[in-house]
Amino acid sequence: MLGGMQDAPLRISNIIDHAAREHGAREIVTRWADGSTTRSNWAGIAGDARKFSQALEKLGMKKGDRIATFAMNHGHHLAAWYGISGMGGVVHTINPRLFEEQLVYIMNHAEDRVLLFDKAFEPIIAGLKDQLKTVEHYILFDGEGDYPTFRELTDAEDGNFDWVEGDEREPCGLCYTSGTTGNPKGVLYEHRSNVIHAITEGQPDAMNLSQSSVMLPIVPMFHANAWGLPFACAVTGSKMVFSAVNDGEVLHNLVLDEGVTHSAGVPTVWLAMFQHMDANTVDYGKLEMVVIGGSAAPRAMIERLMKAGVYVLHAWGMTETSPIGTIGMRPPNWDDLSFDQKVDIICKQGRTPFGIEIRVVDDDGNELPRDGESSGSLHVRGPWVLDQYFQDESGKCVGDDNWFDTGDVAVIHPDGTMQITDRAKDVIKSGGEWISSIELENAAVGCPGVAEAAAVGVYHPKWDERPLLLIVKKDGADLSGEDVVDYLKDKVAKWWLPDEVKFVGELPHTATGKILKRALRDEYKDYRLETA
Ligand code: AMP
């Protein structure tokens, strides 16, 4: 026999076992929606997780079953993640901000058998319940009501439970992403992909996590695994601080009171915190690192944080990439650079960690040079990158060589730094959430008097992007911007309504008659919305 290494699959249960055994006393703090605070630790979370696994088995749940969570960030949600995957289940995290039809679609498509939800979302769940075809059990995470609570279920168990074993390629998580048109698509995460992503995330050139770190994930747990932080922090034994509300004052107080050293979120959340600080005390406490992703980190935000001595980690990724794709690593000559040169680097989206590969290609699929000038479709591949959407009849979404087309347009610089320059997918990202420009346009062309419509994302200081709706009127039509917005009110979600409607004589078209979105985005690049 040649000898070799042990057959030990990389599973989520190994992460929580490690955290409980080696970092059991490291705290997990929750600031709940009602203002109360509870404290647990990694050992406590592991104990709750085992009890929750037992409770799920009693409800008849089996390996591979999808168990949905409709919840904000808190310790029960964390324990549920580990409990669900620990009994072989798949944690399906749901974004409560989606519209009713999308919510119903994804829960039915995922065939969720159990739905755990926060008390605050009870009215939404009540409105959906009749349409949910597969949900057999409803569980409240907090508060009291007509359903069993997470705590009642876990209190009824003794925690004497062996994690369900299996292959590291088995699924453990599911997150739907709503993009351009059509129904949302599910991204299925595996034990292995989440474990290696977690190990990568803690590294010094990435989030530099250790057992001394105190992480406040502001990114919601329903966004791409909360960027993997609940796994990465268990690997490193970091303290975690959760807030069930996203409010500048609450978050700032947590930073100060809990000694938060690391935090992560989309640009919009930092603005809310800055606003609160500016009106009160500008104090970053022990904050060492802020991770900004989900949308391009604005230069002014990077400058402000860097001037305050906070390490800004600008990252790019997608639900489909678990989500880390590139991270803003510092080059070896960092200390010799001027402040502005440093900011220039951090404004770009960063470099790939080991495991991820990127390339840019032209319209014919030819790979473009890494010269910092050749801009093309950004492709990505690696062990934590999607291969096929969940139960998607169209099959694999990558070719034989595994490259996944991100829908982003980028250049790659000679040192490997990636810089997003545009977006090929027709979407607007507002406060970290997607608005489909095509659906907005389709709704708008139904408005009497509208001949043609184009929605473009325009820079907004608070939301990163907001929709500007360009309208060509029908000949002789008497129509105001308010008429269009009024018409759209019962057709799209409130937060999708355009900030401004602008009437134009004509829209640019491609040779095949499609609206030339790229030209419009260029034209309105510096457009200042009245709401901005
Ligand atoms: P999601 O799947 O909702 O996380 O969205 C992923 C998309 O968000 C990417 O394909 C990009 O279009 C955008 N995105 C994420 N991070 C960044 C970033 N740092 N800079 C610019 N765009 C980003």
Coordinates of C-alpha atoms and ligand atoms in Angstrom, one line a residue:
M1 CA 0.0 0.0 0.0
L2 CA 1.2 3.4 -0.9
G3 CA -0.3 5.1 2.2
G4 CA -1.9 8.4 2.2
M5 CA -4.3 10.7 3.9
Q6 CA -7.5 10.1 5.7
D7 CA -11.0 10.1 4.2
A8 CA -12.5 13.0 6.1
P9 CA -15.1 14.9 4.0
L10 CA -15.2 18.6 4.3
R11 CA -18.7 19.2 5.8
I12 CA -20.3 22.0 7.6
S13 CA -20.7 19.9 10.7
N14 CA -16.9 19.8 11.0
I15 CA -16.8 23.6 11.1
I16 CA -19.3 23.8 14.0
D17 CA -17.7 21.0 15.9
H18 CA -14.4 22.7 15.6
A19 CA -15.8 26.1 16.7
A20 CA -17.6 24.4 19.7
R21 CA -14.6 22.4 20.8
E22 CA -11.7 24.9 20.2
H23 CA -13.6 28.2 20.6
G24 CA -16.6 27.2 22.6
A25 CA -16.6 30.3 24.9
R26 CA -16.3 32.8 22.0
E27 CA -19.4 34.9 22.1
I28 CA -22.3 35.1 19.7
V29 CA -24.4 38.2 20.5
T30 CA -27.8 39.1 19.1
R31 CA -29.5 42.4 19.2
W32 CA -33.1 41.6 18.5
A33 CA -35.8 43.7 16.7
D34 CA -37.4 44.5 20.0
G35 CA -34.2 46.1 21.4
S36 CA -33.3 43.2 23.7
T37 CA -29.9 41.5 23.5
T38 CA -29.1 37.8 24.1
R39 CA -25.7 36.2 24.4
S40 CA -24.6 32.7 23.4
N41 CA -21.3 31.3 22.3
W42 CA -20.1 28.8 19.7
A43 CA -20.7 25.9 22.1
G44 CA -24.2 27.2 22.7
I45 CA -24.9 27.5 19.0
A46 CA -23.6 24.0 18.4
G47 CA -25.9 22.7 21.2
D48 CA -28.9 24.5 19.7
A49 CA -28.0 23.2 16.3
R50 CA -27.9 19.6 17.4
K51 CA -31.3 20.0 19.2
F52 CA -32.7 21.6 16.1
S53 CA -31.5 18.7 14.0
Q54 CA -33.3 16.4 16.4
A55 CA -36.5 18.4 16.2
L56 CA -36.3 18.4 12.4
E57 CA -35.9 14.6 12.3
K58 CA -38.9 14.3 14.5
L59 CA -40.9 16.4 12.0
G60 CA -39.9 13.8 9.4
M61 CA -37.2 15.7 7.6
K62 CA -34.6 13.7 5.7
K63 CA -31.3 14.2 3.9
G64 CA -31.7 16.6 1.0
D65 CA -34.9 18.2 2.2
R66 CA -35.1 22.0 1.8
I67 CA -35.8 23.9 5.0
A68 CA -36.5 27.6 4.4
T69 CA -35.6 30.6 6.6
F70 CA -37.4 33.9 6.2
A71 CA -35.4 35.9 8.7
M72 CA -33.0 38.7 9.6
N73 CA -29.6 38.1 11.2
H74 CA -29.7 36.6 14.7
G75 CA -28.3 33.7 16.7
H76 CA -31.3 31.4 16.2
H77 CA -30.9 31.8 12.5
L78 CA -27.2 30.9 12.8
A79 CA -28.0 27.8 14.9
A80 CA -30.8 26.8 12.4
W81 CA -28.2 27.0 9.6
Y82 CA -25.9 24.5 11.4
G83 CA -28.9 22.4 12.6
I84 CA -30.4 22.0 9.1
S85 CA -27.2 21.2 7.3
G86 CA -26.2 19.0 10.3
M87 CA -29.2 16.7 9.7
G88 CA -28.4 16.6 6.0
G89 CA -30.9 19.2 5.0
V90 CA -30.5 22.2 2.7
V91 CA -30.9 25.7 4.2
H92 CA -33.0 27.7 1.8
T93 CA -32.5 31.4 2.8
I94 CA -35.2 33.7 1.4
N95 CA -35.0 37.4 0.8
P96 CA -38.1 38.8 2.4
R97 CA -38.0 41.9 0.2
L98 CA -39.0 40.0 -3.0
F99 CA -42.5 40.4 -4.2
E100 CA -45.3 38.0 -3.4
E101 CA -45.2 36.2 -6.8
Q102 CA -41.5 35.7 -6.5
L103 CA -41.7 34.4 -3.0
V104 CA -44.4 31.9 -3.8
Y105 CA -42.5 30.8 -6.9
I106 CA -39.2 30.1 -5.1
M107 CA -40.8 28.3 -2.2
N108 CA -42.8 26.1 -4.5
H109 CA -39.9 25.6 -6.8
A110 CA -37.5 24.7 -3.9
E111 CA -40.2 22.4 -2.5
D112 CA -39.5 23.7 1.0
R113 CA -41.0 21.4 3.7
V114 CA -40.4 23.6 6.7
L115 CA -40.5 27.4 6.9
L116 CA -38.8 29.3 9.8
F117 CA -39.6 33.0 10.0
D118 CA -39.3 36.0 12.2
K119 CA -42.3 37.4 14.0
A120 CA -41.9 40.6 12.1
F121 CA -42.6 38.7 8.8
E122 CA -45.8 37.0 10.1
P123 CA -48.1 39.2 8.0
I124 CA -46.2 38.4 4.8
I125 CA -46.3 34.7 5.6
A126 CA -50.0 34.9 6.4
G127 CA -50.6 36.4 3.0
L128 CA -48.6 33.6 1.2
K129 CA -49.6 30.5 3.1
D130 CA -52.5 29.4 0.9
Q131 CA -50.2 29.4 -2.1
L132 CA -47.4 27.4 -0.6
K133 CA -47.8 23.9 -1.9
T134 CA -45.1 22.0 -0.1
V135 CA -44.6 23.7 3.3
E136 CA -45.8 21.3 6.0
H137 CA -44.5 23.0 9.2
Y138 CA -44.2 26.7 10.1
I139 CA -41.8 27.7 13.0
L140 CA -41.4 31.1 14.6
F141 CA -37.9 32.2 15.3
D142 CA -38.8 34.8 17.9
G143 CA -41.9 36.1 19.7
E144 CA -45.0 34.1 20.2
G145 CA -47.9 33.2 18.0
D146 CA -49.9 30.4 16.4
Y147 CA -46.9 28.4 15.6
P148 CA -44.2 26.5 17.6
T149 CA -41.1 28.5 18.3
F150 CA -37.5 27.6 17.6
R151 CA -36.8 27.8 21.4
E152 CA -39.8 25.5 22.2
L153 CA -38.6 22.9 19.7
T154 CA -35.0 23.0 20.9
D155 CA -35.9 23.0 24.6
A156 CA -37.8 19.7 24.0
E157 CA -34.7 17.9 22.8
D158 CA -31.6 16.6 24.7
G159 CA -29.0 17.4 22.0
N160 CA -27.8 13.9 21.9
F161 CA -27.6 13.7 18.2
D162 CA -24.9 12.5 15.7
W163 CA -24.6 14.7 12.7
V164 CA -25.8 13.0 9.5
E165 CA -22.7 12.0 7.5
G166 CA -22.3 12.0 3.8
D167 CA -20.3 13.1 0.9
E168 CA -18.7 16.6 0.8
R169 CA -20.4 17.2 -2.5
E170 CA -23.8 17.0 -1.1
P171 CA -25.9 20.2 -1.0
C172 CA -26.3 22.2 2.2
G173 CA -27.6 25.6 1.1
L174 CA -29.9 27.2 -1.5
C175 CA -30.2 30.9 -2.4
Y176 CA -32.3 32.2 -5.3
T177 CA -31.1 35.1 -7.3
S178 CA -33.5 37.3 -9.3
G179 CA -31.9 38.8 -12.3
T180 CA -33.0 40.2 -15.6
T181 CA -36.2 38.5 -16.6
G182 CA -38.1 35.4 -15.9
N183 CA -38.3 33.5 -12.7
P184 CA -35.6 33.7 -10.0
K185 CA -33.0 30.9 -10.2
G186 CA -31.7 28.8 -7.3
V187 CA -28.0 28.5 -6.5
L188 CA -27.3 25.3 -4.6
Y189 CA -24.2 25.4 -2.3
E190 CA -22.4 22.3 -1.3
H191 CA -20.7 21.3 2.0
R192 CA -17.3 21.4 0.3
S193 CA -17.8 24.6 -1.5
N194 CA -18.8 26.4 1.6
V195 CA -16.0 24.9 3.7
I196 CA -13.2 25.9 1.3
H197 CA -14.8 29.3 0.7
A198 CA -14.8 29.8 4.5
I199 CA -11.1 28.8 4.8
T200 CA -10.2 31.2 2.0
E201 CA -12.2 34.1 3.5
G202 CA -10.3 34.2 6.8
Q203 CA -6.8 34.5 5.2
P204 CA -4.7 37.6 5.8
D205 CA -5.0 39.0 2.2
A206 CA -8.8 38.4 2.5
M207 CA -10.7 39.2 5.7
N208 CA -7.8 38.5 8.0
L209 CA -9.9 36.8 10.6
S210 CA -8.7 35.3 13.9
Q211 CA -9.9 34.3 17.3
S212 CA -9.5 37.9 18.4
S213 CA -11.8 39.2 15.6
V214 CA -15.3 40.4 16.4
M215 CA -17.4 40.3 13.2
L216 CA -20.6 42.2 12.7
P217 CA -22.1 40.9 9.4
I218 CA -24.5 43.7 8.2
V219 CA -25.0 41.7 5.0
P220 CA -28.2 39.8 5.5
M221 CA -28.1 36.1 6.1
F222 CA -30.4 35.7 3.0
H223 CA -27.8 37.2 0.7
A224 CA -25.4 34.6 -0.6
N225 CA -24.6 32.8 2.6
A226 CA -24.2 36.2 4.4
W227 CA -21.0 36.2 2.3
G228 CA -19.9 33.1 4.0
L229 CA -19.1 34.9 7.3
P230 CA -21.0 32.5 9.6
F231 CA -18.8 29.7 8.3
A232 CA -15.5 31.7 8.1
C233 CA -15.9 33.0 11.7
A234 CA -16.6 29.5 13.0
V235 CA -13.4 28.3 11.3
T236 CA -11.3 31.0 13.0
G237 CA -13.3 31.1 16.3
S238 CA -14.2 34.8 15.9
K239 CA -16.8 36.4 18.0
M240 CA -20.0 37.3 16.0
V241 CA -22.4 40.1 16.6
F242 CA -25.8 40.0 14.8
S243 CA -28.4 42.7 14.5
A244 CA -32.0 41.9 13.5
V245 CA -32.4 45.5 12.4
N246 CA -30.4 47.5 9.9
D247 CA -30.4 50.9 11.5
G248 CA -27.4 53.3 11.6
E249 CA -27.7 54.0 15.3
V250 CA -28.2 50.4 16.3
L251 CA -25.3 49.2 14.2
H252 CA -23.0 52.0 15.5
N253 CA -23.8 51.3 19.1
L254 CA -23.1 47.6 18.5
V255 CA -19.7 48.5 17.0
L256 CA -18.8 50.5 20.1
D257 CA -20.4 48.3 22.8
E258 CA -19.3 44.9 21.5
G259 CA -15.8 45.9 20.3
V260 CA -16.5 45.1 16.7
T261 CA -13.3 44.8 14.7
H262 CA -14.7 43.6 11.4
S263 CA -17.9 44.3 9.5
A264 CA -19.3 43.6 6.1
G265 CA -22.1 45.1 3.9
V266 CA -23.2 46.8 0.8
P267 CA -22.2 50.5 0.4
T268 CA -25.7 51.8 1.4
V269 CA -25.4 50.4 4.9
W270 CA -22.2 52.3 5.6
L271 CA -23.8 55.6 4.5
A272 CA -26.6 55.0 7.1
M273 CA -23.9 54.5 9.8
F274 CA -21.9 57.5 8.7
Q275 CA -25.0 59.7 8.8
H276 CA -25.7 58.6 12.4
M277 CA -22.0 59.2 13.4
D278 CA -21.9 62.6 11.8
A279 CA -25.0 63.7 13.7
N280 CA -23.6 62.2 17.0
T281 CA -20.0 61.1 17.6
V282 CA -17.6 60.1 15.0
D283 CA -16.1 57.1 16.7
Y284 CA -15.1 53.9 14.9
G285 CA -14.3 52.2 18.2
K286 CA -12.1 49.1 17.5
L287 CA -13.2 48.8 13.9
E288 CA -10.2 47.6 11.9
M289 CA -11.7 46.4 8.7
V290 CA -14.8 47.1 6.7
V291 CA -15.7 44.8 3.8
I292 CA -17.6 46.5 1.0
G293 CA -19.2 44.5 -1.8
G294 CA -22.4 43.8 -3.7
S295 CA -22.0 47.1 -5.6
A296 CA -18.9 49.2 -6.4
A297 CA -17.6 50.9 -3.3
P298 CA -17.7 54.7 -3.9
R299 CA -14.4 56.5 -3.8
A300 CA -15.5 59.0 -1.1
M301 CA -16.5 56.1 1.2
I302 CA -13.2 54.4 0.7
E303 CA -11.3 57.6 1.4
R304 CA -13.3 58.4 4.5
L305 CA -12.7 55.0 6.0
M306 CA -9.1 54.8 5.1
K307 CA -8.4 58.3 6.5
A308 CA -10.0 57.0 9.8
G309 CA -7.4 54.2 9.7
V310 CA -9.9 51.5 8.8
Y311 CA -8.7 48.8 6.3
V312 CA -11.2 48.8 3.4
L313 CA -11.6 45.4 1.7
H314 CA -13.4 46.0 -1.5
A315 CA -14.7 42.7 -2.8
W316 CA -16.6 41.5 -5.9
G317 CA -18.8 38.4 -6.1
M318 CA -22.2 37.0 -6.9
T319 CA -24.7 34.7 -5.4
E320 CA -23.4 32.3 -8.0
T321 CA -19.8 32.5 -6.6
S322 CA -20.7 31.8 -3.0
P323 CA -20.0 34.8 -3.2
I324 CA -16.3 35.7 -3.1
G325 CA -14.8 36.2 -6.6
T326 CA -12.1 38.9 -6.2
I327 CA -10.8 40.8 -3.1
G328 CA -8.9 44.0 -2.8
M329 CA -5.5 42.7 -1.7
R330 CA -2.7 45.1 -1.0
P331 CA 0.3 44.8 -3.3
P332 CA 3.7 44.2 -1.6
N333 CA 4.8 47.9 -2.2
W334 CA 1.7 49.2 -0.5
D335 CA 3.6 51.2 2.2
D336 CA 5.5 53.1 -0.5
L337 CA 2.4 54.3 -2.2
S338 CA 0.7 57.7 -1.8
F339 CA -2.8 57.9 -0.2
D340 CA -4.3 58.6 -3.7
Q341 CA -2.5 55.6 -5.2
K342 CA -3.8 53.4 -2.5
V343 CA -7.4 54.6 -3.0
D344 CA -7.0 54.0 -6.8
I345 CA -6.2 50.4 -6.0
I346 CA -9.1 49.9 -3.6
C347 CA -11.6 51.5 -6.0
K348 CA -11.0 48.5 -8.2
Q349 CA -12.5 45.1 -7.4
G350 CA -9.3 43.3 -6.5
R351 CA -7.6 40.0 -7.3
T352 CA -8.6 36.4 -7.1
P353 CA -7.8 34.2 -4.1
F354 CA -6.5 30.7 -4.8
G355 CA -9.3 28.6 -6.2
I356 CA -10.9 31.2 -8.4
E357 CA -9.9 32.0 -11.9
I358 CA -11.1 34.9 -14.0
R359 CA -10.8 36.0 -17.6
V360 CA -12.3 38.6 -19.9
V361 CA -13.5 37.7 -23.4
D362 CA -14.7 39.6 -26.5
D363 CA -18.1 39.1 -28.2
D364 CA -16.7 36.1 -30.1
G365 CA -15.5 34.4 -26.9
N366 CA -11.8 35.2 -27.5
E367 CA -9.8 35.8 -24.4
L368 CA -8.6 39.4 -24.1
P369 CA -5.2 40.4 -22.7
R370 CA -4.7 41.5 -19.1
D371 CA -3.6 44.9 -20.2
G372 CA -6.0 47.1 -18.1
E373 CA -7.6 48.4 -21.3
S374 CA -9.3 45.5 -23.1
S375 CA -12.8 45.4 -21.7
G376 CA -15.0 42.3 -22.2
S377 CA -17.4 39.9 -20.5
L378 CA -16.1 38.7 -17.2
H379 CA -15.9 34.9 -16.8
V380 CA -15.2 33.1 -13.6
R381 CA -14.6 29.5 -12.6
G382 CA -13.6 27.5 -9.5
P383 CA -14.8 25.0 -6.9
W384 CA -17.3 27.5 -5.3
V385 CA -18.7 28.8 -8.6
L386 CA -22.1 27.6 -9.9
D387 CA -22.3 24.9 -12.5
Q388 CA -26.1 24.6 -13.0
Y389 CA -29.0 26.4 -11.4
F390 CA -31.2 24.3 -9.1
Q391 CA -33.6 22.1 -11.0
D392 CA -33.1 24.1 -14.1
E393 CA -34.3 22.4 -17.2
S394 CA -31.9 24.3 -19.4
G395 CA -29.1 22.3 -17.9
K396 CA -25.5 23.5 -17.2
C397 CA -24.9 27.2 -17.5
V398 CA -21.2 26.7 -18.2
G399 CA -19.4 25.1 -21.1
D400 CA -16.9 22.1 -21.0
D401 CA -14.2 24.4 -19.7
N402 CA -16.4 25.5 -16.7
W403 CA -16.3 29.2 -17.4
F404 CA -19.3 31.0 -16.0
D405 CA -20.4 34.3 -17.7
T406 CA -21.0 36.7 -14.9
G407 CA -22.9 39.3 -16.9
D408 CA -20.4 41.9 -15.7
V409 CA -18.1 43.7 -18.1
A410 CA -14.5 44.3 -16.8
V411 CA -10.9 44.8 -17.6
I412 CA -8.1 42.9 -15.9
H413 CA -4.9 44.8 -15.2
P414 CA -1.4 43.2 -15.7
D415 CA -1.1 42.5 -12.0
G416 CA -4.4 40.5 -12.0
T417 CA -6.5 43.2 -10.5
M418 CA -10.0 43.2 -11.9
Q419 CA -12.0 46.3 -12.5
I420 CA -15.7 46.3 -13.3
T421 CA -16.4 48.8 -16.1
D422 CA -20.0 48.0 -17.1
R423 CA -22.8 45.5 -16.9
A424 CA -24.1 43.4 -19.8
K425 CA -27.1 42.2 -17.8
D426 CA -30.0 44.5 -17.9
V427 CA -30.5 45.2 -14.3
I428 CA -30.3 48.1 -11.8
K429 CA -28.8 47.4 -8.3
S430 CA -30.4 49.6 -5.7
G431 CA -29.2 49.3 -2.1
G432 CA -27.9 45.8 -2.9
E433 CA -31.2 44.5 -4.4
W434 CA -32.0 43.9 -8.1
I435 CA -34.5 45.9 -10.1
S436 CA -35.1 44.4 -13.6
S437 CA -34.9 47.2 -16.1
I438 CA -36.6 45.1 -18.7
E439 CA -39.6 44.3 -16.5
L440 CA -39.9 48.0 -15.6
E441 CA -39.8 48.9 -19.3
N442 CA -42.4 46.3 -20.2
A443 CA -44.7 47.6 -17.6
A444 CA -44.1 51.2 -18.7
V445 CA -44.9 50.6 -22.4
G446 CA -48.4 49.5 -21.3
C447 CA -49.1 53.0 -20.1
P448 CA -51.4 54.9 -22.5
G449 CA -49.4 57.5 -24.5
V450 CA -46.1 55.7 -24.1
A451 CA -44.4 54.6 -27.4
E452 CA -41.2 53.3 -26.1
A453 CA -39.4 53.1 -22.7
A454 CA -35.9 52.4 -21.4
A455 CA -34.9 52.1 -17.8
V456 CA -31.3 52.8 -16.8
G457 CA -29.5 52.7 -13.5
V458 CA -28.2 56.2 -12.6
Y459 CA -25.8 56.8 -9.7
H460 CA -27.4 57.7 -6.4
P461 CA -25.4 58.6 -3.3
K462 CA -27.5 56.6 -1.0
W463 CA -28.7 53.6 -3.0
D464 CA -25.8 53.3 -5.4
E465 CA -28.2 53.2 -8.3
R466 CA -31.8 54.3 -8.9
P467 CA -33.9 53.8 -12.0
L468 CA -34.3 56.7 -14.5
L469 CA -37.1 55.9 -16.9
L470 CA -36.7 57.4 -20.4
I471 CA -39.9 57.6 -22.4
V472 CA -40.7 58.3 -26.0
K473 CA -44.3 59.6 -26.2
K474 CA -46.8 58.5 -28.8
D475 CA -47.5 61.3 -31.3
G476 CA -49.8 63.8 -29.7
A477 CA -49.9 62.1 -26.4
D478 CA -50.5 64.3 -23.4
L479 CA -48.6 62.6 -20.6
S480 CA -46.6 63.7 -17.5
G481 CA -44.0 61.9 -15.5
E482 CA -46.5 61.5 -12.6
D483 CA -49.0 59.8 -14.9
V484 CA -46.4 57.2 -15.8
V485 CA -45.4 56.6 -12.1
D486 CA -49.1 56.4 -11.1
Y487 CA -49.7 53.9 -13.8
L488 CA -46.7 51.8 -12.6
K489 CA -47.7 51.9 -8.9
D490 CA -49.8 48.7 -8.9
K491 CA -47.6 46.9 -11.5
V492 CA -44.2 46.9 -9.8
A493 CA -42.9 46.9 -6.2
K494 CA -42.8 50.4 -4.6
W495 CA -39.0 50.4 -4.4
W496 CA -38.8 49.7 -8.2
L497 CA -40.7 52.9 -9.1
P498 CA -38.4 55.2 -11.1
D499 CA -36.9 58.2 -9.3
E500 CA -37.5 60.3 -12.4
V501 CA -39.2 60.0 -15.7
K502 CA -37.6 61.9 -18.6
F503 CA -39.2 62.4 -22.0
V504 CA -36.9 62.1 -24.9
G505 CA -37.4 62.4 -28.7
E506 CA -36.0 59.0 -29.5
L507 CA -33.9 56.2 -28.1
P508 CA -30.8 54.7 -29.7
H509 CA -31.2 51.2 -31.2
T510 CA -29.0 48.3 -32.3
A511 CA -29.1 47.0 -35.9
T512 CA -31.6 44.4 -34.8
G513 CA -33.9 47.1 -33.3
K514 CA -33.1 46.5 -29.6
I515 CA -32.6 49.5 -27.4
L516 CA -28.9 50.3 -27.1
K517 CA -28.6 50.2 -23.3
R518 CA -24.8 50.6 -23.2
A519 CA -25.1 53.9 -25.1
L520 CA -27.8 55.1 -22.8
R521 CA -25.8 54.1 -19.7
D522 CA -22.9 56.1 -21.1
E523 CA -25.0 59.1 -21.9
Y524 CA -26.6 59.2 -18.4
K525 CA -23.4 58.3 -16.5
D526 CA -23.1 61.6 -14.8
Y527 CA -26.9 62.4 -14.7
R528 CA -27.9 63.9 -11.4
L529 CA -31.3 62.7 -10.2
E530 CA -33.3 65.2 -8.3
T531 CA -33.6 62.7 -5.4
A532 CA -29.8 62.4 -5.3
Ligands
AMP1 P1 -25.7 39.2 -6.3 O1 -25.8 37.9 -6.9 O2 -27.0 39.8 -5.9 O3 -24.7 39.2 -5.1 O4 -25.1 40.3 -7.3 C1 -23.9 40.1 -8.0 C2 -23.6 41.2 -8.9 O5 -23.4 42.4 -8.1 C3 -22.3 41.1 -9.7 O6 -22.4 40.3 -10.8 C4 -22.0 42.6 -10.0 O7 -22.9 43.1 -11.0 C5 -22.5 43.3 -8.7 N1 -21.4 43.5 -7.8 C6 -21.0 42.8 -6.7 N2 -19.9 43.3 -6.1 C7 -19.5 44.4 -6.8 C8 -18.5 45.3 -6.7 N3 -17.6 45.3 -5.7 N4 -18.4 46.3 -7.7 C9 -19.3 46.3 -8.7 N5 -20.3 45.5 -8.8 C10 -20.5 44.5 -7.9

